Tab-separated table of C-alpha atoms and ligand atoms in Angstrom:
chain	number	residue	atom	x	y	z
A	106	UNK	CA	97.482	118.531	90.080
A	107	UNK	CA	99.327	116.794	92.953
A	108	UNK	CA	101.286	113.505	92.216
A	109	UNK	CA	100.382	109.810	93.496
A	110	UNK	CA	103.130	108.123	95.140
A	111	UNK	CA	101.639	105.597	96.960
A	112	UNK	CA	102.040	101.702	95.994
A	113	UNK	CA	99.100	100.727	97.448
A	114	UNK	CA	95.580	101.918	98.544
A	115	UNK	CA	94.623	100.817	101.657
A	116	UNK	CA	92.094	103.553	103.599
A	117	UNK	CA	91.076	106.968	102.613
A	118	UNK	CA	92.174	108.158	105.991
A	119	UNK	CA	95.808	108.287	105.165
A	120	UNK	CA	95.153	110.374	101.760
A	121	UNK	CA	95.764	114.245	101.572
A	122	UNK	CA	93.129	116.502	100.236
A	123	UNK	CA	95.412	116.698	97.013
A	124	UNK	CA	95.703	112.800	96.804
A	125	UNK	CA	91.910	112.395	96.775
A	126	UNK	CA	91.053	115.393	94.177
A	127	UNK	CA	93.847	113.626	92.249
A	128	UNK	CA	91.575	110.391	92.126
A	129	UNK	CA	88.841	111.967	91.324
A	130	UNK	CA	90.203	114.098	88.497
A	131	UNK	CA	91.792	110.973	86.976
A	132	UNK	CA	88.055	109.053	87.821
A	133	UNK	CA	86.593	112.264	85.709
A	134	UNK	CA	89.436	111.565	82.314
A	135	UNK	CA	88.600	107.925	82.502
A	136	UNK	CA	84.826	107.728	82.816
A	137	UNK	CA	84.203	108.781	78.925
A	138	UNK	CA	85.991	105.462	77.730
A	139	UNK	CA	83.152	103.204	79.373
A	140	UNK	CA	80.397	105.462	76.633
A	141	UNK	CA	82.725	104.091	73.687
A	142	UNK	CA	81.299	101.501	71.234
A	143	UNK	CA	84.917	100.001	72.110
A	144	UNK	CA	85.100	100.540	75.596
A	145	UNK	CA	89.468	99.445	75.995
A	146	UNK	CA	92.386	101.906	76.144
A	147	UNK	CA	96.120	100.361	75.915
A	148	UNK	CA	97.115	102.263	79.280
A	149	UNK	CA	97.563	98.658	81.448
A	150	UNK	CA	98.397	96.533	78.570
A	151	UNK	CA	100.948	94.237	79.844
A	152	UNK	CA	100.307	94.485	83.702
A	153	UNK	CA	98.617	91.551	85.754
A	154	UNK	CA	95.767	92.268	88.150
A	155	UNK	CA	94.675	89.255	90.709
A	156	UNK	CA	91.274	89.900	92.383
A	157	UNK	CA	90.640	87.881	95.926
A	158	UNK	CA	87.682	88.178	97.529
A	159	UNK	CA	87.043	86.260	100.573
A	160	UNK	CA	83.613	88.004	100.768
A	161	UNK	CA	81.028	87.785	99.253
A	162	UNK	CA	80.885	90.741	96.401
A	163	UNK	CA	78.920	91.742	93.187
A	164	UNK	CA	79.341	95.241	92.292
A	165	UNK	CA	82.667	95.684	93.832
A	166	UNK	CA	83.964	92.505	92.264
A	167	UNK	CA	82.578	93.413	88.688
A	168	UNK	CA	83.696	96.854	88.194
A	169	UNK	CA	87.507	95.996	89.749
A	170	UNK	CA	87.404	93.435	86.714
A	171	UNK	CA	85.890	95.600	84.480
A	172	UNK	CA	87.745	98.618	85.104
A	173	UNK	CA	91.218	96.017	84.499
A	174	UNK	CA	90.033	94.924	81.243
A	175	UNK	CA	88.862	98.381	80.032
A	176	UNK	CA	92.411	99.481	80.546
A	177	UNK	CA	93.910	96.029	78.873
A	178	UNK	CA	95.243	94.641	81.691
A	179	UNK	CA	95.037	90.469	82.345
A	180	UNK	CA	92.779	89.788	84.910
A	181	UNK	CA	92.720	86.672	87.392
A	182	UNK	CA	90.253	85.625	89.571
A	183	UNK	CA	90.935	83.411	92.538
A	184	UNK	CA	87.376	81.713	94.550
A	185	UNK	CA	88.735	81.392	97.942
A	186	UNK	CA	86.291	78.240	98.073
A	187	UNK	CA	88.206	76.472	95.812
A	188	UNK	CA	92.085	77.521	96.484
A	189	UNK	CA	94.578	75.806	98.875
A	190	UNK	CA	93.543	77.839	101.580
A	191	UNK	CA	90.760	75.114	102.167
A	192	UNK	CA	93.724	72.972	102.584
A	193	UNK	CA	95.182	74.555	105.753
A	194	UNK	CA	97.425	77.291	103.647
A	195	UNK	CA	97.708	80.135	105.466
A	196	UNK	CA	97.195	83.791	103.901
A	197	UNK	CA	100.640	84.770	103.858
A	198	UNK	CA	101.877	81.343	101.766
A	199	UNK	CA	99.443	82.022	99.193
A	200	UNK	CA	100.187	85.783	98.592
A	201	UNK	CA	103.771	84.654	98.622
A	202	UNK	CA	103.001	82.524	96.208
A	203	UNK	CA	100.954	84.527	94.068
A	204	UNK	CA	103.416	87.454	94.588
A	205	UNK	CA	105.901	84.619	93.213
A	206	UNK	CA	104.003	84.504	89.890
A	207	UNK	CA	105.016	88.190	89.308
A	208	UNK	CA	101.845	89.560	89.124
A	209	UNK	CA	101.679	93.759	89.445
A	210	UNK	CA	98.272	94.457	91.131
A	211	UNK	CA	96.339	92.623	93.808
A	212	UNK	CA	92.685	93.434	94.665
A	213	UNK	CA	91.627	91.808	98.110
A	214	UNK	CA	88.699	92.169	100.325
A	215	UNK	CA	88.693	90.422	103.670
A	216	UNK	CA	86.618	90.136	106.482
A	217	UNK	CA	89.518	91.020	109.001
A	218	UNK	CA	90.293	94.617	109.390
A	219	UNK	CA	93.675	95.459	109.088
A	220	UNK	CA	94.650	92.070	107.175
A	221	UNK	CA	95.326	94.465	103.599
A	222	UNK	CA	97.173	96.588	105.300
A	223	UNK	CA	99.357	93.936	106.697
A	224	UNK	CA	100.214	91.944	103.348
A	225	UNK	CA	100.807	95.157	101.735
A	226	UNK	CA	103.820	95.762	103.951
A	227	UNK	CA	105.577	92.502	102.980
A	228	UNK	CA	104.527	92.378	99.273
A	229	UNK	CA	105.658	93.550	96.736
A	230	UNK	CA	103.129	93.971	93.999
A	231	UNK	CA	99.995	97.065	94.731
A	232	UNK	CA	97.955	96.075	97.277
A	233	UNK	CA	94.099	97.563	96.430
A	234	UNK	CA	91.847	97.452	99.752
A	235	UNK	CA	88.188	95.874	98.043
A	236	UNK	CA	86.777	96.372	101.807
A	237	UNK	CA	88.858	94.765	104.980
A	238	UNK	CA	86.185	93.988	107.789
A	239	UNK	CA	84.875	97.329	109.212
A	240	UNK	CA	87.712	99.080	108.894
A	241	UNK	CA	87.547	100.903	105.141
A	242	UNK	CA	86.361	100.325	101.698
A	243	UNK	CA	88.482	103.458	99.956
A	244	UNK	CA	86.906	102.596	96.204
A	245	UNK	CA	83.404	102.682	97.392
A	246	UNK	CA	83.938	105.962	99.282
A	247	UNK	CA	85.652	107.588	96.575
A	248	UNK	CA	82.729	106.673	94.504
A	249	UNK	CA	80.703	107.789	96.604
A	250	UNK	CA	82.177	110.896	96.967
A	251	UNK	CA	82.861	110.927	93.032
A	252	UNK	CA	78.887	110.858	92.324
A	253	UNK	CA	78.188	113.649	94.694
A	254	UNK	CA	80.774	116.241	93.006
A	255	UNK	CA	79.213	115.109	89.774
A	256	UNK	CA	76.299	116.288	90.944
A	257	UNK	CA	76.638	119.095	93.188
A	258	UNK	CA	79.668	120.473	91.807
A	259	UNK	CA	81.536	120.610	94.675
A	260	UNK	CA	82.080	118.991	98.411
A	261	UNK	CA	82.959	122.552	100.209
A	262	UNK	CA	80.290	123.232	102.897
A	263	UNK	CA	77.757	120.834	101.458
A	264	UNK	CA	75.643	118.476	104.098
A	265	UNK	CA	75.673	114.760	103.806
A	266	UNK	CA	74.063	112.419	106.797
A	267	UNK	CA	74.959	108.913	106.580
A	268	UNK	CA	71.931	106.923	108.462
A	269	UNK	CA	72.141	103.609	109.189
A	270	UNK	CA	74.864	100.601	110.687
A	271	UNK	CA	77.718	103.147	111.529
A	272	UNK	CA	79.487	100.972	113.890
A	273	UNK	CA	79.703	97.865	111.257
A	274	UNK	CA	80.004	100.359	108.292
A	275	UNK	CA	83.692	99.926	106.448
A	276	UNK	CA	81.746	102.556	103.724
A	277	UNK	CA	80.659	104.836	106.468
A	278	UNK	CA	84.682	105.134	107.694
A	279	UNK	CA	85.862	105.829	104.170
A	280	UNK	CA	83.352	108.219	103.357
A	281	UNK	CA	83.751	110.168	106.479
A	282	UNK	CA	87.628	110.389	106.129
A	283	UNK	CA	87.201	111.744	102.464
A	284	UNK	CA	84.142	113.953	102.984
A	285	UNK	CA	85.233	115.751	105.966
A	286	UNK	CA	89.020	116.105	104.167
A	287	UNK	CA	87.232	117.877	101.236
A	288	UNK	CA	85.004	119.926	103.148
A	289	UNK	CA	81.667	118.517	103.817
A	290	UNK	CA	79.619	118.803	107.144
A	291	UNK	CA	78.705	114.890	107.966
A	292	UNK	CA	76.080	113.626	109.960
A	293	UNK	CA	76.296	110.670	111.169
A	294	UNK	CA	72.241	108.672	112.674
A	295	UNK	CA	71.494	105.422	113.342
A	296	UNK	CA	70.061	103.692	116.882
A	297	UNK	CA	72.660	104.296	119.556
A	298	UNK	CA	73.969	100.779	119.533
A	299	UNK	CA	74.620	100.934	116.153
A	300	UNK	CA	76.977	103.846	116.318
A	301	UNK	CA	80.488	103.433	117.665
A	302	UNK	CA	81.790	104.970	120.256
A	303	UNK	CA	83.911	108.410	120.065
A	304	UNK	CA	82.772	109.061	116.244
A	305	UNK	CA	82.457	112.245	117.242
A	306	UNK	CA	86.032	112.579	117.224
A	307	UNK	CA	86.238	111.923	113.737
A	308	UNK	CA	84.476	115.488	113.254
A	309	UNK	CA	80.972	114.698	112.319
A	310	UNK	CA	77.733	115.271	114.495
A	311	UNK	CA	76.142	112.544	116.046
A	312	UNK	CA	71.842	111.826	116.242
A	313	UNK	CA	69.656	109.612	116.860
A	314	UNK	CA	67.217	111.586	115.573
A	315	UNK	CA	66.419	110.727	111.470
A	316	UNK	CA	64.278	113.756	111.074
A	317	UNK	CA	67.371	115.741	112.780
A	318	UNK	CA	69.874	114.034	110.262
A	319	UNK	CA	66.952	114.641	107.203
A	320	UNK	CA	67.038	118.213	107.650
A	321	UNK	CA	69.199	120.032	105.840
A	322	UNK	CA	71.073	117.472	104.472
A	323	UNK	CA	71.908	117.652	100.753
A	324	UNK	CA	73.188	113.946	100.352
A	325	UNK	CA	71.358	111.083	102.307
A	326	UNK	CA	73.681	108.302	102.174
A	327	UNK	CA	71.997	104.806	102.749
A	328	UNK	CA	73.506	101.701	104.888
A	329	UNK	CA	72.658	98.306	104.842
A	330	UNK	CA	72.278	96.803	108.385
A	331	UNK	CA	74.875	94.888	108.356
A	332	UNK	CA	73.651	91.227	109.867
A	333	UNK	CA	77.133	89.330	109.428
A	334	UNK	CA	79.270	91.494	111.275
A	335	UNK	CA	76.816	92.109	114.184
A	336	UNK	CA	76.498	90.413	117.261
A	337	UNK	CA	72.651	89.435	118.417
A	338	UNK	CA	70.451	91.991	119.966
A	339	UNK	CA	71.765	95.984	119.035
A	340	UNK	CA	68.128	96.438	118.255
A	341	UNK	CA	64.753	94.759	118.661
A	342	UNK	CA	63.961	93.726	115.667
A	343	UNK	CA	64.714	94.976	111.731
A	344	UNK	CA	60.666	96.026	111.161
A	345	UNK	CA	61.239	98.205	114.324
A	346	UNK	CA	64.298	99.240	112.715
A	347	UNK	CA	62.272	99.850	109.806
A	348	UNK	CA	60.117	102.123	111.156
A	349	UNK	CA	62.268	104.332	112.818
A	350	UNK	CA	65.391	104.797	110.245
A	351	UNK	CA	63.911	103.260	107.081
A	352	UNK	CA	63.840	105.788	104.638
A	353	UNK	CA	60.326	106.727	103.089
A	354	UNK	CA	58.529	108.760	100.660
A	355	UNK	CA	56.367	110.059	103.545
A	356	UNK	CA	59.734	110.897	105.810
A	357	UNK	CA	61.376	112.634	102.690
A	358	UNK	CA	58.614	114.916	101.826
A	359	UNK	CA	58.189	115.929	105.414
A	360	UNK	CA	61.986	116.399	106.655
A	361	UNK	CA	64.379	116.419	103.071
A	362	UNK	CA	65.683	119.536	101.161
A	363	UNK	CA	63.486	119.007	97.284
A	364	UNK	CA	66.534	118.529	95.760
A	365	UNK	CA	68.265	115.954	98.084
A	366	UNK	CA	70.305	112.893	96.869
A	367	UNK	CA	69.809	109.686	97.645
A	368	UNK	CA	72.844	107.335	97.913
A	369	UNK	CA	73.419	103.986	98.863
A	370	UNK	CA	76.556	101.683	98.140
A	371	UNK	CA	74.551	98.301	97.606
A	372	UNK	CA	73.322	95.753	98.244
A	373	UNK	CA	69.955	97.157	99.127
A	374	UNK	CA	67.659	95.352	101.897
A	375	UNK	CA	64.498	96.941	100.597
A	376	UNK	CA	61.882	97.526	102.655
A	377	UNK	CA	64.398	97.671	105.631
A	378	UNK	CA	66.333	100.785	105.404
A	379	UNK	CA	64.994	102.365	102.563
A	380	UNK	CA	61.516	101.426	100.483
A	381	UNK	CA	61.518	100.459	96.688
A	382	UNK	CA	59.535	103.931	95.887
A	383	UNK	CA	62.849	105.646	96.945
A	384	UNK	CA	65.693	103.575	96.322
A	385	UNK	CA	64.527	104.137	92.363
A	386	UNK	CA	62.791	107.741	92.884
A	387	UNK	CA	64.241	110.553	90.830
A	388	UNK	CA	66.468	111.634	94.179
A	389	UNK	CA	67.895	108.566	94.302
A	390	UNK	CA	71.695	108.282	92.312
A	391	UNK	CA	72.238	104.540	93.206
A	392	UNK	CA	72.763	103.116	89.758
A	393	UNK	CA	74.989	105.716	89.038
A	394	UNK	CA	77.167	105.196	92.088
A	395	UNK	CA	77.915	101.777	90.230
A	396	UNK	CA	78.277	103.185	87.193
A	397	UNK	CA	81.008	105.800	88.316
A	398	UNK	CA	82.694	103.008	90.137
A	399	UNK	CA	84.098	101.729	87.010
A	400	UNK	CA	85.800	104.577	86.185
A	401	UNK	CA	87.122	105.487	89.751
A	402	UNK	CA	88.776	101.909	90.226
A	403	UNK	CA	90.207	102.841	86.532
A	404	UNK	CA	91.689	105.527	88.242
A	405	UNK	CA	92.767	103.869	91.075
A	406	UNK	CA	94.546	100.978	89.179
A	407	UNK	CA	96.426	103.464	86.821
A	408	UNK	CA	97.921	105.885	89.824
A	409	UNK	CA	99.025	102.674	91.508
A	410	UNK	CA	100.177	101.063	88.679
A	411	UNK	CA	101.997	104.255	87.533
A	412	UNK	CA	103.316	104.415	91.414
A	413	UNK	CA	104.816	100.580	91.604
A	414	UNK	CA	106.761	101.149	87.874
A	415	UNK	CA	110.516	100.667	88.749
A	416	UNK	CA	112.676	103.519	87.070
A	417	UNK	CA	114.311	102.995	83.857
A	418	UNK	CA	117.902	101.756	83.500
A	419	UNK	CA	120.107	104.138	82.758
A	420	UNK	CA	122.246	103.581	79.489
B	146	CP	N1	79.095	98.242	97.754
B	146	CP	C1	79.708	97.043	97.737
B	146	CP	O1	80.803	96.850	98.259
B	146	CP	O2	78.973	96.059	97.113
B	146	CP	P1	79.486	94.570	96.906
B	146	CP	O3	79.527	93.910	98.272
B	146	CP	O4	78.475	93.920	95.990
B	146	CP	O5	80.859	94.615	96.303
């Protein structure tokens, strides 16, 4: 097994192959401690993890602070609604400050791309990307990515289409990094405004065709249309939207492989891109995204944790 250097984890796109299996092997050793009656190991006892989220977040948020307490770590959580940024502080005064309080591990998600990567350069505790604008969210692609192993046994040659808000999608960049670094064929669909421009440079094949991306494909992973980042008018209207890249029981029996998964990171629009009958059909692996997620951000917080210790004095 390789060996994790890195201080922080900003983007999956900067990972080796051996980096990522390393993750997920770690993900794999942690996720039995969550099935205890006493779900805490001593492995971050000590260490001080700060979680700011300027967005909006459930499952992200929860199983960041879960994952910290199952490994004994002190948690903190700061609202951004009610900190002295509302009083004209400006982002790099209050990490100082925080970074002040000697605290080991911060977990932020931001609505600016690039604005992790940028604090992480001048701080000096781990720096976690929780999702930076549409540029990555590494923990939800590695969960994603964790799920479909645990499933399929492997990532070599298998087929996964992502359908949905590509251009807006910070989950659909971190899973394509990953996937096409451990050897899956991606697929990228959605309506042609909602896909950005040169993806196909990225390595993955581009349609706007959802029984095209349905066929074949042995993961379907689901995006939310994502409202807040888009600007008005990249399609007509979300029940058109509906109908042409929701995903159905009717679609699925006539396009999808019989034993296709069904992924989706969360939060679901139902009705929108997928129906109810499908997001909690026996394809679909949605609950257990979350529930892996737990034990990959275990991971994740141990190899940078491990990664930021200073060496020992010598005697
Ligand atoms: N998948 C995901 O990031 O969900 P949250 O916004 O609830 O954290």
């Amino acid at each position: 097994m390789g060996q994790w250097t890195r201080k922080d984890l900003i983007g999956l796109e900067e990972l080796t192959r051996e980096e990522l299996e390393l993750i997920l092997q770690t993900a794999a050793s942690f996720k039995e401690i969550s099935t205890r009656s006493v779900k805490k190991v001593p492995t971050l006892r000590g260490k001080t993890i700060v979680l700011f989220f300027f967005e909006p977040s459930t499952r992200t948020r929860a199983s960041f602070e879960l994952a910290a307490k199952r490994l004994s770590a002190d948690t903190l959580s700061i609202a951004t609604s009610s900190s002295a940024i509302q009083k004209g502080e400006s982002l790099k005064d209050t990490f100082l400050n925080i970074e002040a309080m000697r605290v080991d591990c911060i977990v932020l998600r931001h609505s600016s791309s690039g604005v992790v990567n940028a604090l992480a350069k001048c701080m000096k505790p781990s720096i976690i990307n929780a999702g930076d604008g549409c540029h990555e969210h590494p923990t939800q692609g590695l969960l994603d990515i964790f799920t479909i192993k645990e499933k399929k046994g492997t990532l070599s040659g298998l087929r996964v289409s992502i359908i949905g808000d590509i251009a807006h999608s910070r989950v659909a960049r971190s899973n394509i990094w990953a996937l096409k670094k451990l050897g899956a064929e991606v697929t990228v669909c959605g309506p042609a405004t909602l896909l950005p421009r040169d993806i196909e440079k990225a390595g993955v094949k581009v349609t706007t065709s959802l029984p095209q991306a349905l066929k074949n494909a042995d993961v379907i992973n689901i995006l939310r249309i994502q409202r807040e980042r888009q600007k008005a008018g990249l399609f007509p209207s979300l029940r058109e939207y509906a109908i042409r890249f929701g995903i159905n029981r009717d679609k699925l029996d006539c396009y999808a492989k019989k034993d296709v998964l069904i992924m989706h990171p969360g939060p679901i629009n139902r009705g929108i891109e997928v129906t109810p009958d499908v997001a909690d059909g026996k394809y679909s692996v949605i609950l257990e995204q979350v529930t892996n997620g737990v034990a990959v951000r275990m991971a994740v917080l141990y190899l940078v944790s491990q990664a930021g210790e200073e060496e020992p004095e010598q005697e």
